[in-house]
Amino acid sequence: AQTVTQSQPEMSVQEAETVTLSCTYDTSENNYYLFWYKQPPSRQMILVIRQEAYKQQNATENRFSVNFQKAAKSFSLKISDSQLGDTAMYFCASSLYGGSQGNLIFGKGTKLSVKP
Amino acid sequence: NAGVMQNPRHLVRRRGQEARLRCSPMKGHSHVYWYRQLPEEGLKFMVYLQKENIIDESGMPKERFSAEFPKEGPSILRIQQVVRGDSAAYFCASSPGGARETQYFGPGTRLLVL
């Protein structure tokens, strides 16, 4: 069974600084995807970034990048030049690659506060 | 291209009533997933459907809950005889394919059972 663990319930960062959110996962499969989703106070779930496990290169989307360590089963999210609008819950998630699977397994989330 | 639509956004029911939650996927998407989020928790998978088929309902409670995705119209998550423990946010996500495709979420339906 897949599990996703986020060990930081809350974090804060000053505006314009960099913050890293941690995520570890466990799976016996070799092919899977990893995601970071953002949930702002509106509670809409917004995809931040996606990583295919078979790709060694870390995914990047503008100010957001990941550090994917497959052997360690670690998938951290780095937010550079933090902005007030980055204040949100951040959820790490995984899904399997093939077959009839596809449902996302979520961690419990990290509440990020960006302070002016 | 409109995003995933869910309605109603808020739903209040008394214990014992039925709740019907609707989800219209993005245009061109034929795969729908339902998730439940309890307060202060992450999302938990409930059911995965394609048009007219339930693919995986391993996360769905065995009683009172059902889901469908008809050939025409939105996907429906139905909760019969609601109890207070059903109070949660219910999210629908859609994708154009199966496991290899990114899921895009709707705004959720907040269900409150009095």
PDB file of N, CA, C and O in Angstrom, chain A residues 65-109:
ATOM      1  N   SER A  65      10.056  24.348  -7.138  1.00  0.00           N
ATOM      2  CA  SER A  65      10.886  23.251  -7.625  1.00  0.00           C
ATOM      3  C   SER A  65      10.857  22.131  -6.599  1.00  0.00           C
ATOM      4  O   SER A  65      10.513  22.351  -5.429  1.00  0.00           O
ATOM      5  N   VAL A  66      11.196  20.941  -7.064  1.00  0.00           N
ATOM      6  CA  VAL A  66      11.208  19.810  -6.146  1.00  0.00           C
ATOM      7  C   VAL A  66      12.605  19.224  -6.071  1.00  0.00           C
ATOM      8  O   VAL A  66      13.426  19.389  -6.968  1.00  0.00           O
ATOM      9  N   ASN A  67      12.849  18.541  -4.953  1.00  0.00           N
ATOM     10  CA  ASN A  67      14.057  17.743  -4.790  1.00  0.00           C
ATOM     11  C   ASN A  67      13.586  16.302  -4.624  1.00  0.00           C
ATOM     12  O   ASN A  67      13.110  15.908  -3.560  1.00  0.00           O
ATOM     13  N   PHE A  68      13.685  15.543  -5.702  1.00  0.00           N
ATOM     14  CA  PHE A  68      13.187  14.178  -5.741  1.00  0.00           C
ATOM     15  C   PHE A  68      14.345  13.216  -5.516  1.00  0.00           C
ATOM     16  O   PHE A  68      15.272  13.163  -6.322  1.00  0.00           O
ATOM     17  N   GLN A  69      14.305  12.509  -4.401  1.00  0.00           N
ATOM     18  CA  GLN A  69      15.326  11.527  -4.067  1.00  0.00           C
ATOM     19  C   GLN A  69      14.650  10.152  -4.041  1.00  0.00           C
ATOM     20  O   GLN A  69      14.072   9.753  -3.019  1.00  0.00           O
ATOM     21  N   LYS A  70      14.719   9.429  -5.164  1.00  0.00           N
ATOM     22  CA  LYS A  70      13.956   8.197  -5.301  1.00  0.00           C
ATOM     23  C   LYS A  70      14.398   7.126  -4.311  1.00  0.00           C
ATOM     24  O   LYS A  70      13.579   6.433  -3.721  1.00  0.00           O
ATOM     25  N   ALA A  71      15.689   6.981  -4.131  1.00  0.00           N
ATOM     26  CA  ALA A  71      16.177   5.940  -3.227  1.00  0.00           C
ATOM     27  C   ALA A  71      15.725   6.201  -1.792  1.00  0.00           C
ATOM     28  O   ALA A  71      15.386   5.283  -1.057  1.00  0.00           O
ATOM     29  N   ALA A  72      15.710   7.457  -1.417  1.00  0.00           N
ATOM     30  CA  ALA A  72      15.296   7.828  -0.060  1.00  0.00           C
ATOM     31  C   ALA A  72      13.787   7.990   0.042  1.00  0.00           C
ATOM     32  O   ALA A  72      13.267   8.214   1.137  1.00  0.00           O
ATOM     33  N   LYS A  73      13.077   7.908  -1.082  1.00  0.00           N
ATOM     34  CA  LYS A  73      11.626   8.106  -1.132  1.00  0.00           C
ATOM     35  C   LYS A  73      11.252   9.441  -0.494  1.00  0.00           C
ATOM     36  O   LYS A  73      10.406   9.533   0.402  1.00  0.00           O
ATOM     37  N   SER A  74      11.926  10.456  -0.991  1.00  0.00           N
ATOM     38  CA  SER A  74      11.723  11.804  -0.483  1.00  0.00           C
ATOM     39  C   SER A  74      11.368  12.731  -1.642  1.00  0.00           C
ATOM     40  O   SER A  74      11.925  12.608  -2.747  1.00  0.00           O
ATOM     41  N   PHE A  75      10.468  13.671  -1.379  1.00  0.00           N
ATOM     42  CA  PHE A  75       9.965  14.545  -2.441  1.00  0.00           C
ATOM     43  C   PHE A  75       9.645  15.902  -1.826  1.00  0.00           C
ATOM     44  O   PHE A  75       8.504  16.202  -1.499  1.00  0.00           O
ATOM     45  N   SER A  76      10.632  16.753  -1.669  1.00  0.00           N
ATOM     46  CA  SER A  76      10.410  18.035  -1.004  1.00  0.00           C
ATOM     47  C   SER A  76      10.116  19.128  -2.027  1.00  0.00           C
ATOM     48  O   SER A  76      10.544  19.064  -3.181  1.00  0.00           O
ATOM     49  N   LEU A  77       9.394  20.136  -1.587  1.00  0.00           N
ATOM     50  CA  LEU A  77       9.002  21.271  -2.417  1.00  0.00           C
ATOM     51  C   LEU A  77       9.719  22.516  -1.933  1.00  0.00           C
ATOM     52  O   LEU A  77       9.640  22.848  -0.750  1.00  0.00           O
ATOM     53  N   LYS A  78      10.388  23.189  -2.850  1.00  0.00           N
ATOM     54  CA  LYS A  78      11.057  24.437  -2.524  1.00  0.00           C
ATOM     55  C   LYS A  78      10.314  25.588  -3.182  1.00  0.00           C
ATOM     56  O   LYS A  78      10.060  25.556  -4.394  1.00  0.00           O
ATOM     57  N   ILE A  79       9.974  26.583  -2.369  1.00  0.00           N
ATOM     58  CA  ILE A  79       9.323  27.781  -2.880  1.00  0.00           C
ATOM     59  C   ILE A  79      10.311  28.932  -2.731  1.00  0.00           C
ATOM     60  O   ILE A  79      10.721  29.275  -1.607  1.00  0.00           O
ATOM     61  N   SER A  80      10.699  29.502  -3.836  1.00  0.00           N
ATOM     62  CA  SER A  80      11.651  30.620  -3.831  1.00  0.00           C
ATOM     63  C   SER A  80      10.893  31.942  -3.901  1.00  0.00           C
ATOM     64  O   SER A  80       9.776  32.006  -4.424  1.00  0.00           O
ATOM     65  N   ASP A  81      11.512  32.992  -3.357  1.00  0.00           N
ATOM     66  CA  ASP A  81      10.898  34.329  -3.420  1.00  0.00           C
ATOM     67  C   ASP A  81       9.434  34.263  -2.980  1.00  0.00           C
ATOM     68  O   ASP A  81       8.514  34.640  -3.721  1.00  0.00           O
ATOM     69  N   SER A  82       9.217  33.770  -1.777  1.00  0.00           N
ATOM     70  CA  SER A  82       7.852  33.550  -1.288  1.00  0.00           C
ATOM     71  C   SER A  82       7.006  34.824  -1.383  1.00  0.00           C
ATOM     72  O   SER A  82       7.485  35.930  -1.100  1.00  0.00           O
ATOM     73  N   GLN A  83       5.752  34.619  -1.753  1.00  0.00           N
ATOM     74  CA  GLN A  83       4.799  35.726  -1.867  1.00  0.00           C
ATOM     75  C   GLN A  83       3.637  35.499  -0.923  1.00  0.00           C
ATOM     76  O   GLN A  83       3.341  34.366  -0.539  1.00  0.00           O
ATOM     77  N   LEU A  84       2.963  36.602  -0.575  1.00  0.00           N
ATOM     78  CA  LEU A  84       1.834  36.491   0.357  1.00  0.00           C
ATOM     79  C   LEU A  84       0.779  35.517  -0.177  1.00  0.00           C
ATOM     80  O   LEU A  84       0.129  34.801   0.588  1.00  0.00           O
ATOM     81  N   GLY A  85       0.618  35.469  -1.483  1.00  0.00           N
ATOM     82  CA  GLY A  85      -0.361  34.575  -2.092  1.00  0.00           C
ATOM     83  C   GLY A  85       0.008  33.106  -2.003  1.00  0.00           C
ATOM     84  O   GLY A  85      -0.804  32.252  -2.361  1.00  0.00           O
ATOM     85  N   ASP A  86       1.210  32.823  -1.535  1.00  0.00           N
ATOM     86  CA  ASP A  86       1.607  31.424  -1.352  1.00  0.00           C
ATOM     87  C   ASP A  86       1.057  30.854  -0.044  1.00  0.00           C
ATOM     88  O   ASP A  86       1.169  29.641   0.196  1.00  0.00           O
ATOM     89  N   THR A  87       0.502  31.715   0.799  1.00  0.00           N
ATOM     90  CA  THR A  87      -0.097  31.243   2.054  1.00  0.00           C
ATOM     91  C   THR A  87      -1.208  30.260   1.741  1.00  0.00           C
ATOM     92  O   THR A  87      -2.165  30.589   1.036  1.00  0.00           O
ATOM     93  N   ALA A  88      -1.077  29.032   2.252  1.00  0.00           N
ATOM     94  CA  ALA A  88      -2.024  27.964   1.917  1.00  0.00           C
ATOM     95  C   ALA A  88      -1.626  26.689   2.638  1.00  0.00           C
ATOM     96  O   ALA A  88      -0.557  26.612   3.253  1.00  0.00           O
ATOM     97  N   MET A  89      -2.501  25.693   2.550  1.00  0.00           N
ATOM     98  CA  MET A  89      -2.127  24.318   2.900  1.00  0.00           C
ATOM     99  C   MET A  89      -1.485  23.699   1.668  1.00  0.00           C
ATOM    100  O   MET A  89      -1.972  23.885   0.549  1.00  0.00           O
ATOM    101  N   TYR A  90      -0.423  22.951   1.898  1.00  0.00           N
ATOM    102  CA  TYR A  90       0.244  22.259   0.800  1.00  0.00           C
ATOM    103  C   TYR A  90       0.189  20.757   1.056  1.00  0.00           C
ATOM    104  O   TYR A  90       0.588  20.280   2.112  1.00  0.00           O
ATOM    105  N   PHE A  91      -0.312  20.049   0.056  1.00  0.00           N
ATOM    106  CA  PHE A  91      -0.453  18.600   0.175  1.00  0.00           C
ATOM    107  C   PHE A  91       0.462  17.904  -0.826  1.00  0.00           C
ATOM    108  O   PHE A  91       0.465  18.221  -2.015  1.00  0.00           O
ATOM    109  N   CYS A  92       1.197  16.951  -0.325  1.00  0.00           N
ATOM    110  CA  CYS A  92       1.987  16.053  -1.156  1.00  0.00           C
ATOM    111  C   CYS A  92       1.101  14.848  -1.490  1.00  0.00           C
ATOM    112  O   CYS A  92       0.312  14.401  -0.643  1.00  0.00           O
ATOM    113  N   ALA A  93       1.210  14.320  -2.691  1.00  0.00           N
ATOM    114  CA  ALA A  93       0.368  13.187  -3.092  1.00  0.00           C
ATOM    115  C   ALA A  93       1.118  12.288  -4.063  1.00  0.00           C
ATOM    116  O   ALA A  93       2.042  12.725  -4.752  1.00  0.00           O
ATOM    117  N   SER A  94       0.702  11.038  -4.103  1.00  0.00           N
ATOM    118  CA  SER A  94       1.294  10.087  -5.053  1.00  0.00           C
ATOM    119  C   SER A  94       0.183   9.309  -5.742  1.00  0.00           C
ATOM    120  O   SER A  94      -0.932   9.193  -5.238  1.00  0.00           O
ATOM    121  N   SER A  95       0.489   8.805  -6.917  1.00  0.00           N
ATOM    122  CA  SER A  95      -0.434   7.899  -7.597  1.00  0.00           C
ATOM    123  C   SER A  95       0.375   6.885  -8.378  1.00  0.00           C
ATOM    124  O   SER A  95       1.519   7.154  -8.769  1.00  0.00           O
ATOM    125  N   LEU A  96      -0.216   5.710  -8.594  1.00  0.00           N
ATOM    126  CA  LEU A  96       0.477   4.677  -9.336  1.00  0.00           C
ATOM    127  C   LEU A  96       0.331   4.921 -10.830  1.00  0.00           C
ATOM    128  O   LEU A  96      -0.539   5.674 -11.274  1.00  0.00           O
ATOM    129  N   TYR A  97       1.176   4.268 -11.578  1.00  0.00           N
ATOM    130  CA  TYR A  97       1.349   4.583 -12.986  1.00  0.00           C
ATOM    131  C   TYR A  97       0.392   3.856 -13.892  1.00  0.00           C
ATOM    132  O   TYR A  97      -0.025   4.371 -14.906  1.00  0.00           O
ATOM    133  N   GLY A  98       0.069   2.622 -13.578  1.00  0.00           N
ATOM    134  CA  GLY A  98      -0.626   1.828 -14.578  1.00  0.00           C
ATOM    135  C   GLY A  98      -1.842   1.116 -14.048  1.00  0.00           C
ATOM    136  O   GLY A  98      -2.289   1.340 -12.915  1.00  0.00           O
ATOM    137  N   GLY A  99      -2.392   0.297 -14.867  1.00  0.00           N
ATOM    138  CA  GLY A  99      -3.556  -0.497 -14.509  1.00  0.00           C
ATOM    139  C   GLY A  99      -4.769   0.376 -14.275  1.00  0.00           C
ATOM    140  O   GLY A  99      -4.920   1.424 -14.881  1.00  0.00           O
ATOM    141  N   SER A 100      -5.633  -0.039 -13.398  1.00  0.00           N
ATOM    142  CA  SER A 100      -6.846   0.711 -13.111  1.00  0.00           C
ATOM    143  C   SER A 100      -6.634   1.700 -11.981  1.00  0.00           C
ATOM    144  O   SER A 100      -7.572   2.347 -11.550  1.00  0.00           O
ATOM    145  N   GLN A 101      -5.407   1.821 -11.514  1.00  0.00           N
ATOM    146  CA  GLN A 101      -5.131   2.768 -10.446  1.00  0.00           C
ATOM    147  C   GLN A 101      -5.127   4.181 -11.004  1.00  0.00           C
ATOM    148  O   GLN A 101      -5.230   4.401 -12.196  1.00  0.00           O
ATOM    149  N   GLY A 102      -4.964   5.110 -10.167  1.00  0.00           N
ATOM    150  CA  GLY A 102      -4.898   6.501 -10.596  1.00  0.00           C
ATOM    151  C   GLY A 102      -5.328   7.408  -9.485  1.00  0.00           C
ATOM    152  O   GLY A 102      -5.106   8.603  -9.527  1.00  0.00           O
ATOM    153  N   ASN A 103      -5.958   6.807  -8.457  1.00  0.00           N
ATOM    154  CA  ASN A 103      -6.377   7.640  -7.349  1.00  0.00           C
ATOM    155  C   ASN A 103      -5.150   8.170  -6.614  1.00  0.00           C
ATOM    156  O   ASN A 103      -4.120   7.510  -6.496  1.00  0.00           O
ATOM    157  N   LEU A 104      -5.281   9.379  -6.121  1.00  0.00           N
ATOM    158  CA  LEU A 104      -4.211  10.042  -5.407  1.00  0.00           C
ATOM    159  C   LEU A 104      -4.245   9.676  -3.929  1.00  0.00           C
ATOM    160  O   LEU A 104      -5.307   9.621  -3.316  1.00  0.00           O
ATOM    161  N   ILE A 105      -3.047   9.450  -3.383  1.00  0.00           N
ATOM    162  CA  ILE A 105      -2.889   9.244  -1.958  1.00  0.00           C
ATOM    163  C   ILE A 105      -2.263  10.510  -1.404  1.00  0.00           C
ATOM    164  O   ILE A 105      -1.161  10.890  -1.828  1.00  0.00           O
ATOM    165  N   PHE A 106      -2.926  11.155  -0.455  1.00  0.00           N
ATOM    166  CA  PHE A 106      -2.485  12.446   0.053  1.00  0.00           C
ATOM    167  C   PHE A 106      -1.848  12.320   1.422  1.00  0.00           C
ATOM    168  O   PHE A 106      -2.246  11.486   2.237  1.00  0.00           O
ATOM    169  N   GLY A 107      -0.883  13.198   1.691  1.00  0.00           N
ATOM    170  CA  GLY A 107      -0.410  13.409   3.042  1.00  0.00           C
ATOM    171  C   GLY A 107      -1.386  14.305   3.802  1.00  0.00           C
ATOM    172  O   GLY A 107      -2.384  14.770   3.245  1.00  0.00           O
ATOM    173  N   LYS A 108      -1.091  14.551   5.070  1.00  0.00           N
ATOM    174  CA  LYS A 108      -2.001  15.340   5.901  1.00  0.00           C
ATOM    175  C   LYS A 108      -1.843  16.832   5.712  1.00  0.00           C
ATOM    176  O   LYS A 108      -2.654  17.604   6.221  1.00  0.00           O
ATOM    177  N   GLY A 109      -0.813  17.244   5.010  1.00  0.00           N
ATOM    178  CA  GLY A 109      -0.671  18.641   4.671  1.00  0.00           C
ATOM    179  C   GLY A 109       0.256  19.415   5.578  1.00  0.00           C
ATOM    180  O   GLY A 109       0.503  19.040   6.728  1.00  0.00           O
TER     181      GLY A 109
END
